[in-house]
mmCIF file of C-alpha atoms in Angstrom:
data_model
loop_
_atom_site.group_PDB
_atom_site.id
_atom_site.type_symbol
_atom_site.label_atom_id
_atom_site.label_comp_id
_atom_site.label_asym_id
_atom_site.label_seq_id
_atom_site.Cartn_x
_atom_site.Cartn_y
_atom_site.Cartn_z
ATOM 1 C CA MET A 1 -50.192 240.015 130.195
ATOM 2 C CA LEU A 2 -47.446 242.288 132.062
ATOM 3 C CA ILE A 3 -44.073 240.993 131.786
ATOM 4 C CA ARG A 4 -41.746 242.756 134.034
ATOM 5 C CA VAL A 5 -38.084 242.848 132.977
ATOM 6 C CA ASP A 6 -34.955 245.085 133.189
ATOM 7 C CA SER A 7 -31.587 246.233 130.760
ATOM 8 C CA SER A 8 -28.876 247.837 130.919
ATOM 9 C CA LEU A 9 -25.312 247.782 130.810
ATOM 10 C CA GLU A 10 -24.502 245.757 133.529
ATOM 11 C CA ILE A 11 -27.641 243.788 133.110
ATOM 12 C CA GLY A 12 -26.851 242.859 129.710
ATOM 13 C CA SER A 13 -29.926 242.189 127.135
ATOM 14 C CA GLY A 14 -30.394 239.082 127.384
ATOM 15 C CA HIS A 15 -33.288 238.849 129.838
ATOM 16 C CA ILE A 16 -35.623 241.306 127.530
ATOM 17 C CA ILE A 17 -34.550 239.166 124.743
ATOM 18 C CA ARG A 18 -35.604 235.956 126.272
ATOM 19 C CA CYS A 19 -38.691 238.123 127.337
ATOM 20 C CA LEU A 20 -39.437 239.137 124.128
ATOM 21 C CA ASN A 21 -39.213 236.205 122.651
ATOM 22 C CA LEU A 22 -42.246 234.695 124.943
ATOM 23 C CA ALA A 23 -43.778 237.982 124.237
ATOM 24 C CA LYS A 24 -43.680 236.949 120.728
ATOM 25 C CA LYS A 25 -45.528 233.606 121.124
ATOM 26 C CA LEU A 26 -47.893 234.285 123.044
ATOM 27 C CA HIS A 27 -48.561 237.138 120.794
ATOM 28 C CA SER A 28 -49.140 234.790 117.937
ATOM 29 C CA ASN A 29 -51.105 232.549 120.343
ATOM 30 C CA GLY A 30 -54.113 235.650 120.832
ATOM 31 C CA PHE A 31 -52.429 237.378 123.978
ATOM 32 C CA THR A 32 -51.916 240.851 124.930
ATOM 33 C CA VAL A 33 -48.923 241.500 125.881
ATOM 34 C CA ALA A 34 -47.261 244.839 127.900
ATOM 35 C CA PHE A 35 -44.210 245.283 129.232
ATOM 36 C CA ILE A 36 -42.695 247.136 132.927
ATOM 37 C CA CYS A 37 -39.624 248.171 132.850
ATOM 38 C CA ARG A 38 -37.321 250.790 134.353
ATOM 39 C CA ASP A 39 -36.123 253.276 131.927
ATOM 40 C CA ASN A 40 -32.026 252.018 132.653
ATOM 41 C CA VAL A 41 -28.792 253.881 131.726
ATOM 42 C CA GLY A 42 -27.375 251.109 128.440
ATOM 43 C CA GLY A 43 -31.051 249.371 128.199
ATOM 44 C CA TYR A 44 -32.827 247.848 125.355
ATOM 45 C CA GLN A 45 -36.107 249.361 125.877
ATOM 46 C CA HIS A 46 -36.344 249.938 122.462
ATOM 47 C CA LEU A 47 -36.353 246.180 121.147
ATOM 48 C CA VAL A 48 -40.083 246.117 123.158
ATOM 49 C CA LEU A 49 -41.375 248.575 121.080
ATOM 50 C CA ASN A 50 -39.703 248.020 117.712
ATOM 51 C CA GLU A 51 -41.324 244.419 117.895
ATOM 52 C CA GLY A 52 -44.758 246.040 118.523
ATOM 53 C CA PHE A 53 -45.260 245.602 122.196
ATOM 54 C CA GLU A 54 -46.656 248.119 124.342
ATOM 55 C CA LEU A 55 -43.697 249.574 126.942
ATOM 56 C CA ILE A 56 -44.218 250.839 129.896
ATOM 57 C CA LEU A 57 -41.341 253.073 131.175
ATOM 58 C CA ILE A 58 -40.591 253.405 134.938
ATOM 59 C CA THR A 59 -38.088 256.459 135.998
ATOM 60 C CA THR A 60 -35.074 255.877 137.944
ATOM 61 C CA GLU A 61 -34.532 259.545 138.400
ATOM 62 C CA ASN A 62 -33.345 261.042 141.580
ATOM 63 C CA TYR A 63 -34.047 258.012 143.702
ATOM 64 C CA GLU A 64 -31.908 257.059 146.182
ATOM 65 C CA VAL A 65 -30.711 253.824 145.898
ATOM 66 C CA SER A 66 -31.747 251.757 148.308
ATOM 67 C CA SER A 67 -30.963 247.892 147.522
ATOM 68 C CA LYS A 68 -27.606 248.107 149.584
ATOM 69 C CA ASN A 69 -29.065 246.438 152.449
ATOM 70 C CA ASP A 70 -31.709 243.770 150.469
ATOM 71 C CA ASN A 71 -29.606 239.823 150.817
ATOM 72 C CA LEU A 72 -29.976 239.185 147.490
ATOM 73 C CA GLN A 73 -27.045 238.642 145.639
ATOM 74 C CA TYR A 74 -27.912 241.009 142.446
ATOM 75 C CA ALA A 75 -29.966 243.330 144.317
ATOM 76 C CA ALA A 76 -27.666 246.053 142.899
ATOM 77 C CA TRP A 77 -29.585 245.786 139.779
ATOM 78 C CA LEU A 78 -32.289 247.234 141.211
ATOM 79 C CA PRO A 79 -31.790 250.939 141.972
ATOM 80 C CA VAL A 80 -34.573 250.851 145.019
ATOM 81 C CA SER A 81 -35.843 248.293 146.932
ATOM 82 C CA GLN A 82 -38.131 245.384 146.328
ATOM 83 C CA GLU A 83 -41.088 246.852 147.584
ATOM 84 C CA LYS A 84 -40.983 250.941 146.318
ATOM 85 C CA ASP A 85 -40.145 248.782 142.802
ATOM 86 C CA ALA A 86 -43.949 247.195 143.357
ATOM 87 C CA CYS A 87 -45.477 250.865 144.017
ATOM 88 C CA ASP A 88 -44.098 252.086 141.255
ATOM 89 C CA CYS A 89 -44.957 249.107 139.217
ATOM 90 C CA GLN A 90 -48.839 249.689 140.501
ATOM 91 C CA ASP A 91 -48.436 253.063 140.253
ATOM 92 C CA ALA A 92 -47.234 252.470 136.227
ATOM 93 C CA ILE A 93 -50.073 250.661 135.371
ATOM 94 C CA GLU A 94 -52.354 252.737 136.858
ATOM 95 C CA ASN A 95 -55.305 250.186 138.152
ATOM 96 C CA ARG A 96 -55.030 248.436 135.112
ATOM 97 C CA MET A 97 -56.197 244.463 135.291
ATOM 98 C CA PHE A 98 -53.796 241.213 133.906
ATOM 99 C CA ASP A 99 -54.764 237.669 134.270
ATOM 100 C CA TRP A 100 -50.451 237.106 134.049
ATOM 101 C CA LEU A 101 -47.322 239.053 135.370
ATOM 102 C CA ILE A 102 -44.748 237.794 134.424
ATOM 103 C CA VAL A 103 -40.886 238.194 135.557
ATOM 104 C CA ASP A 104 -37.721 237.669 134.782
ATOM 105 C CA HIS A 105 -35.229 239.740 136.697
ATOM 106 C CA TYR A 106 -32.611 238.515 139.320
ATOM 107 C CA ALA A 107 -33.320 241.401 141.656
ATOM 108 C CA LEU A 108 -36.336 240.505 142.677
ATOM 109 C CA ASP A 109 -38.007 237.816 145.409
ATOM 110 C CA CYS A 110 -41.395 236.350 147.084
ATOM 111 C CA ARG A 111 -41.555 239.917 148.756
ATOM 112 C CA TRP A 112 -41.808 241.192 145.372
ATOM 113 C CA GLN A 113 -44.465 238.979 144.316
ATOM 114 C CA ASN A 114 -46.525 239.040 147.273
ATOM 115 C CA SER A 115 -46.855 242.919 146.831
ATOM 116 C CA MET A 116 -47.580 242.562 143.634
ATOM 117 C CA ARG A 117 -50.500 239.575 144.129
ATOM 118 C CA SER A 118 -53.974 240.757 143.299
ATOM 119 C CA ALA A 119 -56.741 238.325 144.001
ATOM 120 C CA LYS A 120 -57.354 237.120 141.008
ATOM 121 C CA LEU A 121 -53.222 238.128 138.824
ATOM 122 C CA ARG A 122 -51.121 234.764 138.325
ATOM 123 C CA ILE A 123 -47.383 234.937 138.298
ATOM 124 C CA MET A 124 -44.859 233.548 136.570
ATOM 125 C CA VAL A 125 -41.289 233.661 136.978
ATOM 126 C CA ILE A 126 -37.900 233.028 134.770
ATOM 127 C CA ASP A 127 -35.251 231.984 136.611
ATOM 128 C CA ASP A 128 -31.512 230.468 136.332
ATOM 129 C CA LEU A 129 -30.173 230.740 140.191
ATOM 130 C CA ALA A 130 -32.141 229.580 141.994
ATOM 131 C CA ASP A 131 -31.097 231.013 145.286
ATOM 132 C CA ARG A 132 -34.304 232.791 146.736
ATOM 133 C CA LYS A 133 -37.650 232.008 147.388
ATOM 134 C CA HIS A 134 -40.829 232.305 144.492
ATOM 135 C CA GLN A 135 -44.466 232.953 145.292
ATOM 136 C CA CYS A 136 -45.659 231.834 142.048
ATOM 137 C CA ASP A 137 -47.908 229.988 140.336
ATOM 138 C CA ILE A 138 -45.266 228.766 137.132
ATOM 139 C CA LEU A 139 -41.817 228.816 137.379
ATOM 140 C CA LEU A 140 -39.477 228.575 133.667
ATOM 141 C CA ASP A 141 -35.232 227.476 134.379
ATOM 142 C CA GLN A 142 -34.805 226.595 130.410
ATOM 143 C CA ASN A 143 -31.390 225.911 131.856
ATOM 144 C CA PHE A 144 -29.469 222.269 132.227
ATOM 145 C CA TYR A 145 -28.170 221.397 135.737
ATOM 146 C CA ILE A 146 -26.804 218.272 136.943
ATOM 147 C CA ASP A 147 -29.469 218.755 139.701
ATOM 148 C CA MET A 148 -32.036 220.405 138.021
ATOM 149 C CA GLU A 149 -34.926 219.045 139.046
ATOM 150 C CA ASP A 150 -34.070 219.682 142.855
ATOM 151 C CA ARG A 151 -33.164 222.875 142.627
ATOM 152 C CA TYR A 152 -36.233 224.507 143.428
ATOM 153 C CA ILE A 153 -37.406 222.208 146.466
ATOM 154 C CA ASN A 154 -38.497 225.116 149.199
ATOM 155 C CA LEU A 155 -38.132 227.681 146.790
ATOM 156 C CA VAL A 156 -41.437 227.887 145.528
ATOM 157 C CA PRO A 157 -45.132 226.639 146.679
ATOM 158 C CA LYS A 158 -45.381 222.733 146.689
ATOM 159 C CA LYS A 159 -48.734 223.840 143.568
ATOM 160 C CA CYS A 160 -45.892 225.494 141.765
ATOM 161 C CA VAL A 161 -45.605 224.540 138.035
ATOM 162 C CA THR A 162 -41.996 223.759 137.413
ATOM 163 C CA LEU A 163 -40.640 223.757 133.806
ATOM 164 C CA LEU A 164 -36.731 222.938 134.127
ATOM 165 C CA GLY A 165 -34.667 222.154 130.774
ATOM 166 C CA PRO A 166 -34.142 223.169 127.772
ATOM 167 C CA GLN A 167 -37.070 221.968 125.916
ATOM 168 C CA TYR A 168 -37.836 225.222 127.524
ATOM 169 C CA LEU A 169 -35.551 227.135 125.914
ATOM 170 C CA LEU A 170 -37.508 231.005 124.697
ATOM 171 C CA LEU A 171 -36.165 231.226 121.681
ATOM 172 C CA ASP A 172 -37.040 233.713 118.934
ATOM 173 C CA GLN A 173 -39.627 232.152 115.717
ATOM 174 C CA GLN A 174 -36.958 232.242 113.474
ATOM 175 C CA TYR A 175 -35.131 229.447 115.075
ATOM 176 C CA GLU A 176 -38.176 227.093 113.948
ATOM 177 C CA LYS A 177 -37.401 226.832 110.578
ATOM 178 C CA TYR A 178 -34.323 224.489 111.802
ATOM 179 C CA GLN A 179 -36.777 222.702 114.124
ATOM 180 C CA ASN A 180 -36.376 219.361 111.827
ATOM 181 C CA VAL A 181 -32.816 219.984 110.469
ATOM 182 C CA LYS A 182 -29.881 218.302 111.809
ATOM 183 C CA LYS A 183 -26.714 219.238 110.727
ATOM 184 C CA ILE A 184 -23.167 217.486 112.327
ATOM 185 C CA ARG A 185 -20.480 219.331 112.603
ATOM 186 C CA SER A 186 -16.261 218.209 111.976
ATOM 187 C CA THR A 187 -13.369 219.187 110.731
ATOM 188 C CA PRO A 188 -12.171 220.731 108.494
ATOM 189 C CA ILE A 189 -13.400 224.066 109.698
ATOM 190 C CA SER A 190 -14.091 226.747 107.476
ATOM 191 C CA LYS A 191 -16.602 229.040 109.676
ATOM 192 C CA ILE A 192 -16.168 230.121 112.781
ATOM 193 C CA LEU A 193 -19.048 232.531 114.892
ATOM 194 C CA VAL A 194 -17.798 235.122 117.686
ATOM 195 C CA PHE A 195 -20.436 236.422 120.122
ATOM 196 C CA PHE A 196 -20.272 237.289 123.503
ATOM 197 C CA GLY A 197 -23.612 238.913 124.307
ATOM 198 C CA ALA A 198 -24.837 242.112 123.208
ATOM 199 C CA VAL A 199 -22.332 244.565 125.603
ATOM 200 C CA ASP A 200 -19.807 242.098 125.907
ATOM 201 C CA LEU A 201 -18.192 244.447 129.496
ATOM 202 C CA ALA A 202 -15.508 241.908 129.788
ATOM 203 C CA HIS A 203 -14.046 242.545 126.612
ATOM 204 C CA GLN A 204 -13.832 239.454 125.004
ATOM 205 C CA THR A 205 -14.505 240.225 121.535
ATOM 206 C CA GLN A 206 -11.672 242.313 121.069
ATOM 207 C CA LEU A 207 -9.381 239.174 123.109
ATOM 208 C CA VAL A 208 -10.496 236.557 120.304
ATOM 209 C CA LEU A 209 -9.896 239.264 117.734
ATOM 210 C CA ASP A 210 -5.912 239.603 118.838
ATOM 211 C CA THR A 211 -5.930 236.136 118.480
ATOM 212 C CA ILE A 212 -6.930 236.063 114.601
ATOM 213 C CA PRO A 213 -3.394 237.750 112.824
ATOM 214 C CA ASP A 214 -1.873 234.174 114.968
ATOM 215 C CA LEU A 215 -4.617 232.327 113.121
ATOM 216 C CA ARG A 216 -4.083 233.239 109.569
ATOM 217 C CA LYS A 217 -2.273 230.416 107.936
ATOM 218 C CA TYR A 218 -6.263 228.417 108.713
ATOM 219 C CA ALA A 219 -8.657 229.091 105.874
ATOM 220 C CA VAL A 220 -10.835 230.225 108.243
ATOM 221 C CA THR A 221 -13.822 232.791 108.115
ATOM 222 C CA TRP A 222 -15.317 235.134 111.277
ATOM 223 C CA ASP A 223 -18.281 236.375 111.598
ATOM 224 C CA ILE A 224 -17.855 238.397 115.097
ATOM 225 C CA VAL A 225 -21.452 239.772 116.481
ATOM 226 C CA VAL A 226 -21.998 241.985 118.947
ATOM 227 C CA GLY A 227 -24.838 244.208 120.021
ATOM 228 C CA SER A 228 -25.739 248.143 119.520
ATOM 229 C CA ASN A 229 -24.535 249.219 123.103
ATOM 230 C CA ASN A 230 -21.028 247.444 123.245
ATOM 231 C CA PRO A 231 -18.457 250.404 124.315
ATOM 232 C CA GLN A 232 -16.188 249.268 121.965
ATOM 233 C CA ARG A 233 -18.328 248.686 119.002
ATOM 234 C CA ASN A 234 -16.752 251.261 116.377
ATOM 235 C CA ALA A 235 -13.011 249.457 117.377
ATOM 236 C CA ILE A 236 -13.871 246.268 116.438
ATOM 237 C CA LYS A 237 -15.602 247.106 113.353
ATOM 238 C CA ASP A 238 -12.669 249.026 112.468
ATOM 239 C CA PHE A 239 -10.866 246.156 113.687
ATOM 240 C CA CYS A 240 -12.914 244.127 111.036
ATOM 241 C CA GLU A 241 -12.785 245.691 107.915
ATOM 242 C CA GLN A 242 -9.038 245.223 107.469
ATOM 243 C CA PHE A 243 -9.436 241.749 107.436
ATOM 244 C CA GLU A 244 -10.772 240.189 104.357
ATOM 245 C CA ASN A 245 -11.751 236.593 106.300
ATOM 246 C CA ILE A 246 -13.728 238.925 109.019
ATOM 247 C CA ARG A 247 -17.542 239.997 108.935
ATOM 248 C CA PHE A 248 -18.550 242.781 111.154
ATOM 249 C CA HIS A 249 -22.544 242.520 112.632
ATOM 250 C CA CYS A 250 -24.029 244.311 114.970
ATOM 251 C CA GLN A 251 -27.628 243.937 116.625
ATOM 252 C CA VAL A 252 -28.334 240.911 114.353
ATOM 253 C CA ARG A 253 -31.967 239.665 113.389
ATOM 254 C CA ASN A 254 -31.025 236.270 111.761
ATOM 255 C CA MET A 255 -28.148 234.537 114.741
ATOM 256 C CA SER A 256 -30.224 231.943 113.996
ATOM 257 C CA GLU A 257 -28.348 231.533 110.138
ATOM 258 C CA LEU A 258 -25.897 232.619 111.552
ATOM 259 C CA ILE A 259 -25.053 229.827 113.721
ATOM 260 C CA PHE A 260 -26.730 227.499 111.445
ATOM 261 C CA ASP A 261 -23.919 228.210 108.696
ATOM 262 C CA ALA A 262 -20.499 228.155 111.623
ATOM 263 C CA ASP A 263 -19.268 225.296 112.050
ATOM 264 C CA LEU A 264 -17.711 226.592 115.679
ATOM 265 C CA ALA A 265 -18.684 229.136 117.931
ATOM 266 C CA ILE A 266 -16.790 231.093 120.244
ATOM 267 C CA GLY A 267 -18.636 232.581 123.241
ATOM 268 C CA ALA A 268 -20.277 233.491 126.779
ATOM 269 C CA GLY A 269 -22.211 231.440 128.444
ATOM 270 C CA GLY A 270 -26.202 232.035 129.226
ATOM 271 C CA MET A 271 -29.065 231.858 126.665
ATOM 272 C CA SER A 272 -26.793 232.047 123.356
ATOM 273 C CA GLY A 273 -25.178 229.136 124.478
ATOM 274 C CA TRP A 274 -28.605 226.884 124.941
ATOM 275 C CA GLU A 275 -28.956 228.170 121.541
ATOM 276 C CA ARG A 276 -25.930 226.785 119.994
ATOM 277 C CA CYS A 277 -26.981 223.637 121.487
ATOM 278 C CA LYS A 278 -30.158 223.899 119.668
ATOM 279 C CA LEU A 279 -28.307 224.394 116.601
ATOM 280 C CA GLY A 280 -25.664 221.659 117.246
ATOM 281 C CA LEU A 281 -22.820 224.061 117.439
ATOM 282 C CA PRO A 282 -20.032 223.239 119.443
ATOM 283 C CA SER A 283 -18.240 226.481 121.402
ATOM 284 C CA ILE A 284 -15.473 227.457 123.415
ATOM 285 C CA THR A 285 -17.304 229.181 126.199
ATOM 286 C CA THR A 286 -15.756 232.087 128.400
ATOM 287 C CA ILE A 287 -17.962 232.293 131.715
ATOM 288 C CA VAL A 288 -18.174 235.789 132.042
ATOM 289 C CA ALA A 289 -20.608 236.601 134.341
ATOM 290 C CA ASP A 290 -20.759 234.683 138.388
ATOM 291 C CA ASN A 291 -24.813 233.686 136.930
ATOM 292 C CA GLN A 292 -23.211 231.681 133.817
ATOM 293 C CA ILE A 293 -20.660 229.214 135.793
ATOM 294 C CA GLU A 294 -23.445 226.477 137.106
ATOM 295 C CA ALA A 295 -25.456 225.922 133.956
ATOM 296 C CA THR A 296 -21.749 226.539 132.068
ATOM 297 C CA GLU A 297 -20.192 223.886 133.985
ATOM 298 C CA SER A 298 -23.162 221.498 133.785
ATOM 299 C CA ALA A 299 -23.211 222.052 130.019
ATOM 300 C CA GLU A 300 -18.847 220.906 129.963
ATOM 301 C CA GLN A 301 -20.055 217.926 131.374
ATOM 302 C CA LEU A 302 -22.718 217.409 128.691
ATOM 303 C CA GLY A 303 -19.844 217.364 126.158
ATOM 304 C CA VAL A 304 -21.410 220.178 123.969
ATOM 305 C CA LEU A 305 -18.472 223.208 124.849
ATOM 306 C CA TYR A 306 -14.661 223.136 125.473
ATOM 307 C CA ASN A 307 -14.903 225.382 128.841
ATOM 308 C CA LEU A 308 -11.679 227.792 129.075
ATOM 309 C CA GLY A 309 -13.463 229.079 133.176
ATOM 310 C CA HIS A 310 -13.569 232.334 133.762
ATOM 311 C CA TYR A 311 -12.895 235.398 131.718
ATOM 312 C CA HIS A 312 -10.592 236.778 134.352
ATOM 313 C CA GLN A 313 -8.213 233.902 133.886
ATOM 314 C CA VAL A 314 -8.476 233.741 130.202
ATOM 315 C CA THR A 315 -5.559 235.191 128.222
ATOM 316 C CA LYS A 316 -5.144 235.591 124.219
ATOM 317 C CA SER A 317 -3.464 232.407 124.887
ATOM 318 C CA SER A 318 -6.160 230.384 126.160
ATOM 319 C CA TYR A 319 -7.595 231.091 122.379
ATOM 320 C CA ILE A 320 -4.980 229.880 120.476
ATOM 321 C CA ASN A 321 -4.271 227.092 122.306
ATOM 322 C CA ALA A 322 -7.911 225.728 122.164
ATOM 323 C CA ILE A 323 -8.340 227.457 118.517
ATOM 324 C CA HIS A 324 -5.062 226.077 117.240
ATOM 325 C CA ARG A 325 -6.593 222.063 119.325
ATOM 326 C CA ILE A 326 -9.905 221.861 117.309
ATOM 327 C CA LEU A 327 -8.390 222.838 114.670
ATOM 328 C CA GLU A 328 -5.786 220.410 114.330
ATOM 329 C CA HIS A 329 -6.581 217.486 116.193
ATOM 330 C CA SER A 330 -10.481 217.802 116.760
ATOM 331 C CA GLU A 331 -12.432 215.749 113.819
ATOM 332 C CA GLY A 332 -13.462 213.421 115.782
ATOM 333 C CA ARG A 333 -14.437 215.525 118.832
ATOM 334 C CA LEU A 334 -15.947 218.175 117.411
ATOM 335 C CA LYS A 335 -18.644 215.825 115.524
ATOM 336 C CA ILE A 336 -19.241 213.666 119.487
ATOM 337 C CA MET A 337 -19.947 217.532 120.253
ATOM 338 C CA SER A 338 -22.192 218.367 117.512
ATOM 339 C CA GLU A 339 -24.488 215.356 118.254
ATOM 340 C CA ASN A 340 -24.393 215.863 122.087
ATOM 341 C CA CYS A 341 -25.648 219.298 121.081
ATOM 342 C CA TYR A 342 -28.367 217.552 119.524
ATOM 343 C CA ASN A 343 -29.105 214.864 122.324
ATOM 344 C CA ILE A 344 -30.636 217.593 124.903
ATOM 345 C CA PHE A 345 -33.179 218.561 122.988
ATOM 346 C CA LYS A 346 -33.812 214.764 122.231
ATOM 347 C CA LEU A 347 -36.765 215.449 124.871
ATOM 348 C CA THR A 348 -40.896 214.611 124.286
ATOM 349 C CA ASN A 349 -44.097 215.677 125.727
ATOM 350 C CA VAL A 350 -42.495 219.590 125.570
ATOM 351 C CA LEU A 351 -45.867 221.495 127.087
ATOM 352 C CA ASP A 352 -46.850 224.365 124.891
ATOM 353 C CA ILE A 353 -46.425 227.175 127.399
ATOM 354 C CA PRO A 354 -49.341 229.824 125.741
ATOM 355 C CA ASN A 355 -51.397 227.199 126.494
ATOM 356 C CA LEU A 356 -50.236 226.474 129.754
ATOM 357 C CA LEU A 357 -51.496 229.870 130.297
ATOM 358 C CA LYS A 358 -54.521 229.936 128.553
ATOM 359 C CA ASN A 359 -56.048 227.043 130.236
ATOM 360 C CA TYR A 360 -54.624 227.119 134.129
ATOM 361 C CA LYS A 361 -56.447 226.758 136.637
ATOM 362 C CA SER A 362 -55.734 229.024 139.597
ATOM 363 C CA VAL A 363 -55.273 227.008 142.465
ATOM 364 C CA GLU A 364 -54.094 228.821 146.297
ATOM 365 C CA ILE A 365 -50.560 228.584 147.214
#
């Protein structure tokens, strides 16, 4: 099993973390898993080694950026052309044989997949955007969208197996202990969790921290979570240490515990938003990347979050007003939001991805 995924200051850590979650699940089911990643600045490739998986690094040194002419929205996430990246990957694996290639990368599409495919290699794509064609056997999109059953029509082969919706959420194994536990939130709120992703290039963590002195009349404990590559990590830590009711956390391994213990979250859209929903935690959500817009708006329609909109439009007052409104006036609404979170996951016949890959029968696509 080979997983192609990247991380960087621009890309963040979300893609590599969800692939690691899948890799651990596959490993526990008897698969041997290796990762192939570009050695990007600010990347989280070390997490692969920390989990004991093989890491194959592709260097980006001395390459001219040749992805600018690509028509993909996120072409800049790849410092070379798709064709060059495929060649680099093939050289890096040195003709080793893999049953499956899993790719999670917004800058790669059917052109790359066709270049990588061999007679025996099967391909699984992890995507959220539905904005480009794929040549794959399986496609997984773990997000909820109002039109999710139609999003990939004409973008994947007719015989492609599509796994769509939060029932396929690539969660860390730490969430399994909450599988049969239900915690409905309501006021009074005593713990608020703040997490805007590992890097938070939108600087929303500090903006939320700036609101805390204005909200000191509320008896709230704040859990502030950042990643090790957050450029403001030290400044955020110094700020938190000034207050007895603020707890600073960096590169945590117990996110599920922090989510379960919280009464309300403030954070970004994307995968972390679905993790909160999985454990019934309502949130005030800010869109910090364009690829979060559609999923966040769909989640808003499901009634599981307050959507403040794109971070460019969000101010300190936006957070103060939203927090104040919830703390003062939303006892019934908070309970409904929490119930709605759990209702998303009231789905049956959830397919076991490791067994699907193990028992998959090749078809001509």
